[in-house]
Amino acid sequence: MTNDFLKAFGLTIRDQIIMKNSVEIKGLGTFKAEHTSQQQERKGDGKLVMLPPKDSIEFKADMEE
Amino acid sequence: MLIDNEKFIALLSDNSGIEKEKVEKYLEELISEMKTSFDEGEGYEVEGFGIFSKLGSNILFIPSEELETEINYKYVGMEPIELPGGQEQQETKEEEENPIQGILDGGGTEEREEYEDPFAELFNEAEEHEKSKQEEESLDLTEDEIEAVVEEEIESEDAEEIVAESPVEEDIDDLEESLKDIFGEEESNEESDEEIEAAEEEESIPGPKEWGIDAHKEEEQEDVFSGLLGDEAEETELIDEDDIFATEDELVDEEDVFETEEKSTEEEIIEEEGEEEIDFSALEDDGAEDDFEDPFESLEEEDDNDFVPVVTNVSSGKTSKKEESTEAEDPKESKRTEKKSKTPKNPRERKKGAPVFLYMVLGLVVLGGAGYLLAYFGVVNIEGITPSSTPTQIVQNTPPVVEPESIPAQTTETEEEQPNNTIPEIEETTSNQIDAGTENTPQNLSENTGGDFAQAQDNDIAPLVADEKAPGEVGIITPLNGEENAEPYGLNGTATTAGNNGYTIVLYTLSRKSGADAQFEKLSGDGFRVIIKEKPSTEFGTLYRVSIGQFRTLADAAIAAEKVDAQILGNYIITKI
């Protein structure tokens, strides 16, 4: 296992997530892109804030273990 | 879309350049390392990607910041926005209300003050003080003080003071009576004093400030008429006005008045007046200082001066003696300036004088422009302006120089070119008003130009051609097909001498002959009828114009140009050969 492999590992998953694809890695789990649309949020001090849309990466582990 | 394990391994091997088998191996190693670290109760970090950590039976993945930002690149620049609502909304409401209140409370007073000031300056501060209670109080104070002043002045037994006060009272009857008393006998002063006091008591009910207003109005009217009628009106007016306006001879009397005023003000200084009266003094001073403005203000200044005996003394209580002495001097000067400004009426005379001069200049300009336009359009023939007069002479001179030399030089082409030369000659002789450019183009056609530079450089080229006495081949370098059977016009084939009176599609104008030759070979290889023509230029030396085709009319050339491949054509020009 080399650094190049680890870099490529991260890059590949990232690219697929950006393309809204979910990546399944056997023995580890599934990476999935989640989109959060813009939403209002009331903060603790009472301020109402409109949050911008956001993409996030979700990981669901394989339950084989 | 789901990227399963196989696809992922293929992608990974593509991205890393590592073979699939190794990738699978590395991946298994990675997972086993993770598990060992999980078993040890530690997380596993893939640098630049994120941290895997085991929480219970579940594995959590915390993406790194880099990964988070890279995923959200398309939302870059979108930041949380605070919305009006909740506590924030209430706060904003309060903030909004505050400025309004500020406007209503503070701003209102400010506006009132702002309104008061100009009126105070214009109308001797009388009307505005009725608006506010404080000002009414100040009015009361001033009433009392003015009465005190009047009494003091009466005690000083100067009849002239009464004269000065009388216009303030503004009742003409009272004025006349007081005047009679003044100019009659000194013994009657006591009676007049009583009368004046009575009048003041009566008029103190509406308020002493209204004296100023009414007196101001009446005096304004009088002054306006006097200003219109000139000095005579002033002289014929009542005697009291003579005293008020204080012709220079009578200034001595006014000095007496001011002396008594000073006395009265000294006493008033001891009494110490209200603060608001300081404002009056300032306002009146301002009014008195505005000497260099409109005639209306000068009228108002007169009013100020009229009030000097009564009001300014009261109001200027806190001013020093020096200032009062300057005030006493100022009215004299202002009165002199007023008289000066009234009598000559300079601004009106200047206004009358200036337009006449302007009209004359305007008329000259219009006449000149009209003459130039008439000459330019040939209605009137003026040498140097009329465009057709000078160039036609030059053109008429040049062709005979060119023709005899070009004809012997060419044997084959002259036959076609002679009609070209004869036609312009006819045109030149028949019409003198043809543009120089249009007359030069036939020349250029007969010589060697007519290309894309012809539009801009016709005038420059024409004398050049005449000087060079025309190259022998009329500038056409390319071999011409002299066969009679050859089609004179066309896009393809070889150029014919018969087609040289037509149009051609100019593709390039090159500065080197080698480049033109290269283009000739290339285009003729494509089957085009290529013509290279030398084109003398004053700026660039000899240019070589590469064109294709010979067409009888401009329309034919345009139609043919549309069929030619655009890559070959580029930016082309259709012109006469």
XYZ file of C-alpha atoms in Angstrom:
642
model
C 0.000 0.000 0.000
C 1.524 3.208 -1.148
C 0.761 6.840 -0.776
C -0.218 6.988 -4.416
C -2.820 4.372 -3.774
C -4.196 6.268 -0.803
C -4.296 9.489 -2.797
C -6.050 7.752 -5.651
C -8.425 6.130 -3.188
C -9.482 9.522 -1.839
C -9.628 11.134 -5.255
C -11.712 8.388 -6.790
C -14.287 8.434 -4.055
C -14.375 12.216 -4.119
C -14.911 12.341 -7.866
C -17.732 9.868 -7.705
C -19.369 11.719 -4.850
C -19.143 14.972 -6.757
C -20.831 13.191 -9.659
C -23.588 12.191 -7.250
C -22.575 8.579 -7.442
C -22.437 6.322 -4.431
C -19.368 4.151 -4.005
C -19.507 0.713 -2.538
C -16.326 -0.785 -1.104
C -16.621 -4.349 -0.185
C -15.686 -5.018 3.411
C -15.758 -1.340 4.331
C -19.046 0.289 3.433
C -20.782 2.632 1.043
C -20.076 6.300 0.458
C -23.057 8.298 -0.618
C -23.603 11.890 -1.620
C -26.248 13.758 0.303
C -27.634 17.039 -0.798
C -29.018 19.459 1.710
C -31.008 22.200 0.144
C -30.988 25.698 1.546
C -32.909 26.015 4.738
C -33.692 28.394 7.525
C -32.202 27.814 10.894
C -32.851 29.624 14.125
C -29.732 29.939 16.143
C -29.451 29.948 19.897
C -29.436 33.706 20.136
C -32.726 33.884 18.272
C -31.269 34.941 14.976
C -32.905 33.385 11.953
C -30.356 32.365 9.384
C -30.777 31.115 5.850
C -28.214 28.419 5.255
C -26.944 27.836 1.746
C -27.359 24.479 0.023
C -24.735 21.945 0.802
C -23.505 18.598 -0.393
C -22.124 16.202 2.134
C -20.659 12.731 2.061
C -22.297 10.013 4.043
C -20.741 6.726 4.931
C -22.665 3.626 5.771
C -20.527 0.847 7.081
C -20.838 -2.733 5.973
C -22.573 -4.671 8.640
C -20.662 -7.854 7.877
C -18.305 -7.393 10.708
C -25.603 5.589 -9.865
C -23.905 3.030 -7.751
C -20.232 2.333 -8.204
C -19.822 -1.168 -6.957
C -16.600 -2.709 -5.805
C -15.489 -3.835 -9.237
C -16.084 -0.497 -10.837
C -14.403 1.219 -7.992
C -11.308 -0.933 -8.345
C -11.222 -0.240 -12.069
C -11.522 3.486 -11.485
C -8.907 3.339 -8.793
C -6.465 1.568 -11.019
C -7.124 4.122 -13.741
C -6.569 7.060 -11.449
C -3.510 5.707 -9.703
C -1.975 3.891 -12.632
C -1.657 0.820 -10.477
C -2.698 -2.542 -11.757
C -6.050 -3.882 -10.728
C -4.629 -6.805 -8.834
C -2.406 -4.550 -6.802
C -5.293 -2.226 -6.214
C -7.374 -5.046 -4.857
C -4.475 -6.074 -2.666
C -3.897 -2.558 -1.408
C -7.580 -2.174 -0.718
C -7.657 -5.299 1.369
C -4.597 -4.078 3.226
C -6.281 -0.770 3.866
C -9.390 -2.403 5.254
C -7.402 -4.756 7.432
C -5.360 -1.839 8.793
C -8.565 -0.016 9.575
C -9.948 -2.986 11.416
C -6.811 -3.415 13.465
C -6.858 0.232 14.394
C -10.544 -0.070 15.243
C -9.780 -3.059 17.403
C -7.173 -1.017 19.194
C -9.812 1.568 19.832
C -8.283 4.111 17.477
C -9.487 5.836 14.404
C -7.928 5.548 10.992
C -7.178 8.605 8.943
C -6.734 8.660 5.217
C -4.889 11.906 4.626
C -6.817 14.391 2.553
C -9.923 12.249 2.687
C -11.182 11.761 6.215
C -11.162 9.813 9.412
C -12.789 6.450 9.956
C -13.616 5.643 13.509
C -15.598 2.871 15.107
C -18.375 3.774 17.440
C -19.957 0.698 18.870
C -20.678 -1.672 16.030
C -20.907 1.164 13.542
C -18.103 2.792 11.649
C -18.263 6.531 11.318
C -16.606 8.524 8.602
C -15.703 12.140 9.204
C -14.717 13.773 5.946
C -11.751 16.088 5.999
C -12.205 19.786 5.381
C -10.584 19.466 1.998
C -13.084 16.863 0.931
C -15.996 18.902 2.283
C -14.927 22.005 0.432
C -14.174 20.173 -2.777
C -17.577 18.565 -2.764
C -19.220 21.951 -2.240
C -17.269 23.841 -4.854
C -20.387 24.756 -6.763
C -21.813 26.491 -3.726
C -18.727 28.563 -3.139
C -19.577 32.096 -2.137
C -22.937 31.198 -0.696
C -22.823 32.039 2.955
C -25.454 31.976 5.667
C -27.692 35.021 5.511
C -29.338 36.488 8.553
C -33.028 36.822 7.973
C -35.323 39.357 9.608
C -37.304 37.405 12.148
C -37.477 36.333 15.775
C -35.558 38.472 18.187
C -33.587 39.854 15.360
C -36.771 41.093 13.799
C -37.851 42.764 17.002
C -34.512 44.384 17.342
C -34.669 45.648 13.850
C -38.138 47.001 14.508
C -36.877 48.888 17.458
C -34.029 50.182 15.417
C -36.416 51.261 12.741
C -38.672 52.991 15.189
C -35.873 54.868 16.782
C -34.815 56.772 13.715
C -38.430 57.668 13.081
C -38.783 58.973 16.560
C -35.568 60.808 16.120
C -36.977 62.403 13.044
C -40.233 63.248 14.733
C -38.679 64.572 17.907
C -35.282 65.977 17.179
C -35.665 66.475 13.495
C -38.886 68.375 13.928
C -37.327 70.896 16.192
C -34.421 71.151 13.881
C -36.717 71.838 11.027
C -38.488 74.487 12.993
C -35.222 76.105 13.787
C -34.196 75.850 10.219
C -37.400 77.477 9.125
C -37.059 80.193 11.678
C -33.651 81.297 10.647
C -34.326 82.336 7.067
C -37.509 84.117 8.033
C -35.722 85.844 10.809
C -33.168 87.084 8.366
C -35.703 88.116 5.783
C -38.442 89.608 7.880
C -36.652 90.846 10.936
C -37.442 87.757 12.996
C -40.986 88.839 13.849
C -43.297 86.148 12.491
C -41.435 83.073 13.575
C -41.391 83.976 17.221
C -45.100 83.710 17.340
C -44.782 79.997 16.655
C -43.251 78.880 19.929
C -44.096 79.786 23.470
C -40.551 80.626 24.304
C -40.558 83.056 21.547
C -43.737 84.564 22.844
C -42.045 85.020 26.148
C -39.237 86.677 24.415
C -41.766 88.911 22.760
C -43.075 89.948 26.123
C -39.627 90.692 27.294
C -38.888 92.719 24.262
C -42.134 94.584 24.652
C -41.236 95.637 28.131
C -37.750 96.488 27.168
C -38.806 98.421 24.164
C -41.157 100.403 26.251
C -38.350 101.010 28.664
C -36.176 102.134 25.848
C -38.823 104.429 24.539
C -39.326 105.938 27.899
C -35.636 106.431 28.340
C -35.351 107.968 24.993
C -38.217 110.255 25.738
C -36.547 111.254 28.925
C -33.538 112.200 26.915
C -35.929 114.558 25.109
C -34.560 114.045 21.659
C -37.302 114.701 19.223
C -35.406 112.887 16.506
C -35.736 109.666 18.356
C -39.431 110.020 18.192
C -39.142 110.606 14.516
C -37.174 107.442 14.194
C -39.649 105.521 16.230
C -42.645 106.832 14.447
C -42.218 104.648 11.321
C -42.146 101.646 13.578
C -45.536 102.599 14.855
C -46.622 102.672 11.256
C -49.768 104.672 11.750
C -49.408 107.403 9.256
C -51.667 109.708 11.197
C -49.578 109.316 14.267
C -46.501 109.810 12.180
C -47.765 113.027 10.763
C -48.785 114.236 14.150
C -45.472 113.372 15.644
C -43.720 115.025 12.743
C -45.708 118.167 13.243
C -44.792 118.065 16.857
C -41.174 117.487 16.125
C -40.743 120.102 13.512
C -43.073 122.479 15.216
C -42.191 123.435 18.702
C -40.107 121.720 21.301
C -42.658 122.560 23.910
C -45.047 120.109 22.380
C -42.662 117.227 22.989
C -44.349 116.239 26.162
C -47.666 115.955 24.446
C -46.159 113.968 21.673
C -44.530 111.755 24.217
C -47.832 111.011 25.758
C -49.335 110.295 22.446
C -46.530 107.997 21.530
C -46.810 106.129 24.740
C -50.494 105.705 24.244
C -49.940 104.472 20.768
C -47.341 102.043 21.905
C -49.596 100.736 24.622
C -52.310 100.182 22.109
C -50.040 98.477 19.699
C -48.302 96.438 22.323
C -51.347 94.192 22.396
C -50.692 92.577 19.029
C -47.027 92.535 19.838
C -44.182 94.792 19.035
C -42.848 92.419 16.467
C -45.798 93.076 14.294
C -44.784 96.649 14.165
C -41.729 95.545 12.408
C -43.744 93.452 10.003
C -46.284 96.099 9.138
C -43.838 98.905 9.072
C -41.665 96.697 6.977
C -44.448 96.125 4.499
C -45.410 99.735 4.180
C -41.877 100.836 3.825
C -41.215 98.159 1.338
C -44.052 99.382 -0.787
C -42.898 102.909 -0.533
C -39.365 101.943 -1.252
C -40.386 99.905 -4.228
C -42.214 102.808 -5.753
C -39.417 105.134 -4.940
C -36.985 102.756 -6.523
C -39.109 102.642 -9.666
C -39.708 106.331 -9.818
C -36.173 107.263 -8.912
C -34.926 109.855 -6.493
C -37.732 112.297 -7.103
C -40.193 110.016 -5.458
C -38.071 109.891 -2.395
C -37.791 113.616 -2.278
C -41.487 114.116 -2.647
C -42.250 111.637 0.063
C -42.983 112.518 3.601
C -40.487 114.319 5.649
C -40.085 111.467 8.062
C -38.816 109.308 5.272
C -36.241 111.847 4.475
C -35.155 111.523 8.002
C -35.259 107.778 7.798
C -33.321 107.464 4.619
C -30.996 110.090 5.884
C -29.681 111.953 2.948
C -26.135 112.774 3.519
C -26.907 116.277 4.666
C -29.041 114.964 7.440
C -26.621 112.393 8.724
C -25.712 114.715 11.573
C -29.155 114.336 12.984
C -28.890 110.608 12.855
C -25.631 110.677 14.657
C -27.456 112.370 17.469
C -29.954 109.609 17.362
C -27.306 106.978 17.625
C -25.695 108.711 20.520
C -28.904 108.581 22.422
C -29.235 104.963 21.438
C -25.916 104.201 22.930
C -26.984 105.799 26.131
C -30.085 103.723 26.271
C -28.212 100.530 25.498
C -25.741 101.205 28.216
C -28.552 101.268 30.673
C -29.957 98.136 29.219
C -26.710 96.315 29.544
C -26.952 96.807 33.269
C -30.394 95.308 33.243
C -29.218 92.211 31.344
C -31.685 91.026 28.832
C -32.842 87.510 27.926
C -30.703 85.180 25.898
C -33.037 85.079 22.998
C -32.490 88.681 22.279
C -28.935 87.871 21.541
C -30.287 85.950 18.636
C -32.089 89.025 17.461
C -28.940 90.993 17.543
C -27.142 88.328 15.598
C -29.928 88.138 13.081
C -30.097 91.841 12.661
C -26.396 92.052 12.352
C -26.563 89.459 9.661
C -29.185 91.434 7.900
C -27.162 94.545 8.140
C -24.062 92.811 6.879
C -25.689 91.565 3.719
C -24.894 94.674 1.792
C -23.822 93.048 -1.453
C -26.980 91.346 -2.521
C -30.181 91.986 -4.381
C -31.907 95.358 -4.352
C -34.680 93.755 -2.287
C -32.241 93.098 0.464
C -31.121 96.638 0.333
C -34.732 97.579 0.916
C -34.799 95.304 3.899
C -31.621 96.815 5.131
C -33.298 100.138 5.100
C -35.901 98.643 7.318
C -33.212 97.406 9.601
C -31.789 100.812 9.731
C -35.207 102.191 10.446
C -35.514 99.837 13.330
C -32.124 100.695 14.624
C -33.394 103.298 17.063
C -35.896 100.955 18.661
C -35.122 97.327 18.093
C -31.425 97.019 17.591
C -30.692 98.872 20.752
C -32.878 96.505 22.682
C -31.552 93.420 21.060
C -27.931 94.392 20.991
C -27.897 94.813 24.694
C -25.048 92.423 25.279
C -22.936 93.674 22.453
C -20.099 95.922 23.353
C -19.996 99.633 22.757
C -17.554 99.209 19.936
C -19.885 96.957 18.082
C -22.699 99.365 18.583
C -20.586 102.202 17.394
C -19.795 100.145 14.328
C -23.451 99.441 13.975
C -24.115 103.125 14.212
C -21.600 103.674 11.458
C -22.791 100.806 9.380
C -26.234 102.166 8.731
C -24.735 105.355 7.441
C -22.556 103.455 5.062
C -25.313 101.128 4.124
C -27.599 104.050 3.464
C -25.004 105.588 1.224
C -24.566 102.342 -0.612
C -28.279 101.982 -0.880
C -28.587 105.368 -2.471
C -25.799 104.511 -4.813
C -27.364 101.221 -5.688
C -30.750 102.745 -6.234
C -29.915 105.668 -8.416
C -27.665 104.218 -11.146
C -29.561 100.924 -11.566
C -26.503 99.366 -13.059
C -27.672 95.766 -13.403
C -30.582 96.705 -15.596
C -28.422 98.763 -17.879
C -25.906 95.990 -18.151
C -28.586 93.495 -18.962
C -29.792 95.702 -21.750
C -26.301 96.168 -23.157
C -25.155 92.570 -23.165
C -27.882 90.954 -25.312
C -27.398 93.398 -28.171
C -23.783 92.436 -28.418
C -24.663 88.782 -28.172
C -27.276 89.101 -30.879
C -24.773 90.731 -33.168
C -22.248 87.953 -32.619
C -24.935 85.336 -33.091
C -26.052 86.968 -36.302
C -22.538 87.030 -37.659
C -22.035 83.385 -36.791
C -25.296 82.398 -38.455
C -24.524 84.404 -41.565
C -21.053 82.928 -41.811
C -22.341 79.411 -41.372
C -25.043 79.913 -43.944
C -22.566 81.317 -46.441
C -20.211 78.429 -45.909
C -22.997 75.912 -46.339
C -24.213 77.601 -49.517
C -20.711 77.556 -50.906
C -20.127 73.982 -49.827
C -23.217 72.676 -51.534
C -22.441 74.571 -54.674
C -25.212 77.109 -54.579
C -22.586 79.780 -54.504
C -19.261 79.040 -56.103
C -16.452 80.133 -53.865
C -12.967 78.872 -54.522
C -11.516 76.950 -51.652
C -14.878 76.079 -50.171
C -16.885 74.657 -52.989
C -15.569 71.108 -53.258
C -16.068 70.621 -56.972
C -14.197 73.677 -58.105
C -10.587 72.767 -57.305
C -10.295 68.997 -57.769
C -11.950 68.959 -61.147
C -9.298 71.238 -62.497
C -6.574 68.924 -61.292
C -8.273 65.884 -62.695
C -8.807 67.457 -66.006
C -5.164 68.218 -66.195
C -3.897 64.763 -65.332
C -5.534 62.461 -67.884
C -3.848 63.898 -70.939
C -0.535 63.337 -69.196
C -1.330 59.727 -68.505
C -3.010 58.626 -71.654
C -0.463 59.221 -74.343
C 2.155 57.483 -72.301
C 0.042 54.504 -71.404
C -1.291 53.893 -74.854
C 2.001 53.275 -76.624
C 3.200 51.138 -73.764
C 0.367 48.704 -74.126
C -0.690 47.117 -77.280
C -3.289 44.620 -76.240
C -4.852 46.162 -73.233
C -5.287 49.673 -74.471
C -8.174 48.614 -76.586
C -10.135 47.661 -73.567
C -8.863 50.460 -71.494
C -9.499 53.274 -73.835
C -13.218 53.197 -73.249
C -12.451 53.352 -69.549
C -10.492 56.476 -70.069
C -12.837 58.102 -72.449
C -15.861 57.659 -70.254
C -14.450 59.535 -67.330
C -13.285 62.281 -69.620
C -16.785 62.761 -70.799
C -18.050 62.765 -67.318
C -15.482 65.279 -66.300
C -16.249 67.622 -69.068
C -19.981 67.397 -68.684
C -20.256 67.670 -64.974
C -17.962 69.663 -62.818
C -19.526 68.619 -59.560
C -18.544 64.983 -59.565
C -16.627 63.920 -56.511
C -12.909 63.835 -56.798
C -12.891 60.240 -55.608
C -15.205 59.001 -58.303
C -13.237 60.798 -60.912
C -10.007 59.362 -59.729
C -11.187 55.786 -59.751
C -11.299 55.499 -63.533
C -7.775 56.753 -63.578
C -6.765 54.133 -61.132
C -8.529 51.539 -63.159
C -6.648 52.530 -66.202
C -3.408 52.418 -64.279
C -3.066 49.713 -61.741
C -5.148 50.384 -58.657
C -8.839 50.245 -57.907
C -8.136 47.811 -55.093
C -9.047 47.957 -51.481
C -6.810 50.927 -50.846
C -8.508 52.901 -53.533
C -11.187 54.151 -51.217
C -8.812 55.830 -48.846
C -5.863 56.664 -51.033
C -7.313 57.680 -54.333
C -6.178 61.222 -53.946
C -2.695 60.106 -53.003
C -2.378 57.539 -55.704
C -3.507 59.636 -58.609
C -0.528 61.997 -58.675
C 1.793 59.107 -57.980
C 0.558 57.282 -61.015
C 0.959 60.352 -63.092
C 4.510 60.774 -61.880
C 5.432 57.162 -62.416
C 3.986 57.372 -65.876
C 2.249 54.042 -65.496
C 3.990 50.702 -65.419
C 3.899 48.951 -68.712
C 1.538 46.173 -67.777
C -0.943 48.296 -65.903
C 0.216 46.624 -62.764
C -1.071 43.178 -63.636
C 1.786 40.801 -63.102
C 0.016 37.542 -63.721
C 0.092 36.034 -67.211
C -3.032 36.866 -69.155
C -4.779 34.626 -71.563
C -4.720 36.511 -74.800
C -6.780 34.013 -76.764
C -9.872 35.493 -78.316
C -11.906 32.394 -77.715
C -11.270 32.389 -73.984
C -14.180 33.458 -71.867
C -13.518 36.980 -70.751
C -15.286 36.583 -67.410
C -15.307 33.833 -64.864
C -14.066 32.635 -61.506
C -11.897 29.800 -62.750
C -9.321 29.334 -65.462
C -6.788 31.987 -66.319
C -7.250 35.698 -66.402
C -8.046 37.233 -69.736
C -7.245 40.636 -71.042
C -10.835 41.021 -72.116
C -12.021 40.589 -68.557
C -9.871 43.338 -67.138
C -12.617 45.897 -67.437
C -14.726 44.021 -64.938
C -14.690 43.281 -61.275
C -12.642 40.958 -59.158
C -12.663 39.538 -55.658
C -9.679 40.802 -53.733
C -8.441 38.382 -51.124
C -5.132 39.812 -49.986
C -3.002 42.846 -50.404
C 0.536 41.819 -49.640
C 3.701 43.800 -49.286
C 6.053 41.146 -50.698
C 5.930 39.797 -54.162
C 7.094 36.386 -53.000
C 4.044 36.111 -50.783
C 1.793 37.161 -53.636
C 3.381 34.594 -55.896
C 2.860 31.900 -53.309
C -0.782 32.823 -53.074
C -1.009 32.870 -56.854
C 0.319 29.343 -57.107
C -1.896 28.124 -54.335
C -5.082 29.701 -55.671
C -4.375 28.841 -59.286
C -3.729 25.323 -58.119
C -7.244 25.384 -56.725
C -8.413 26.344 -60.203
C -9.140 30.000 -59.562
C -8.499 32.732 -62.037
C -5.912 34.655 -60.017
C -4.818 38.192 -60.712
C -1.908 39.818 -58.967
C -1.726 43.520 -59.396
C 0.900 45.951 -58.271
C -0.463 48.735 -56.247
C 1.710 51.700 -55.440
C 1.129 53.155 -52.047
C 2.595 56.269 -50.564
C 2.772 54.724 -47.140
C 3.752 51.125 -47.820
C 5.604 51.249 -51.137
C 4.422 48.821 -53.729
C 1.764 46.403 -52.594
C 0.666 43.289 -54.398
C -3.035 42.737 -54.596
C -4.145 39.138 -54.953
C -7.607 38.681 -56.352
C -9.597 35.924 -57.972
C -12.041 35.960 -60.825
C -13.078 38.396 -63.478
C -16.678 39.459 -63.515
C -18.597 41.708 -65.793
C -20.650 43.271 -63.045
C -20.387 43.767 -59.347
C -23.392 41.525 -58.816
C -21.746 38.682 -60.692
C -18.713 38.981 -58.465
C -20.835 38.987 -55.349
C -22.763 35.922 -56.466
C -19.559 34.116 -57.310
C -18.014 35.099 -53.977
C -20.844 33.423 -52.116
C -20.028 30.138 -53.789
C -16.364 30.258 -52.907
C -15.281 28.502 -49.760
C -15.258 30.903 -46.878
C -11.866 29.675 -45.711
C -10.361 30.717 -48.998
C -12.204 33.976 -49.163
C -11.721 35.298 -45.670
C -12.381 39.005 -45.619
C -12.721 39.806 -49.252
C -13.405 42.954 -51.188
C -15.003 43.220 -54.580
C -13.551 45.951 -56.687
C -12.779 46.925 -60.230
C -9.798 45.257 -61.778
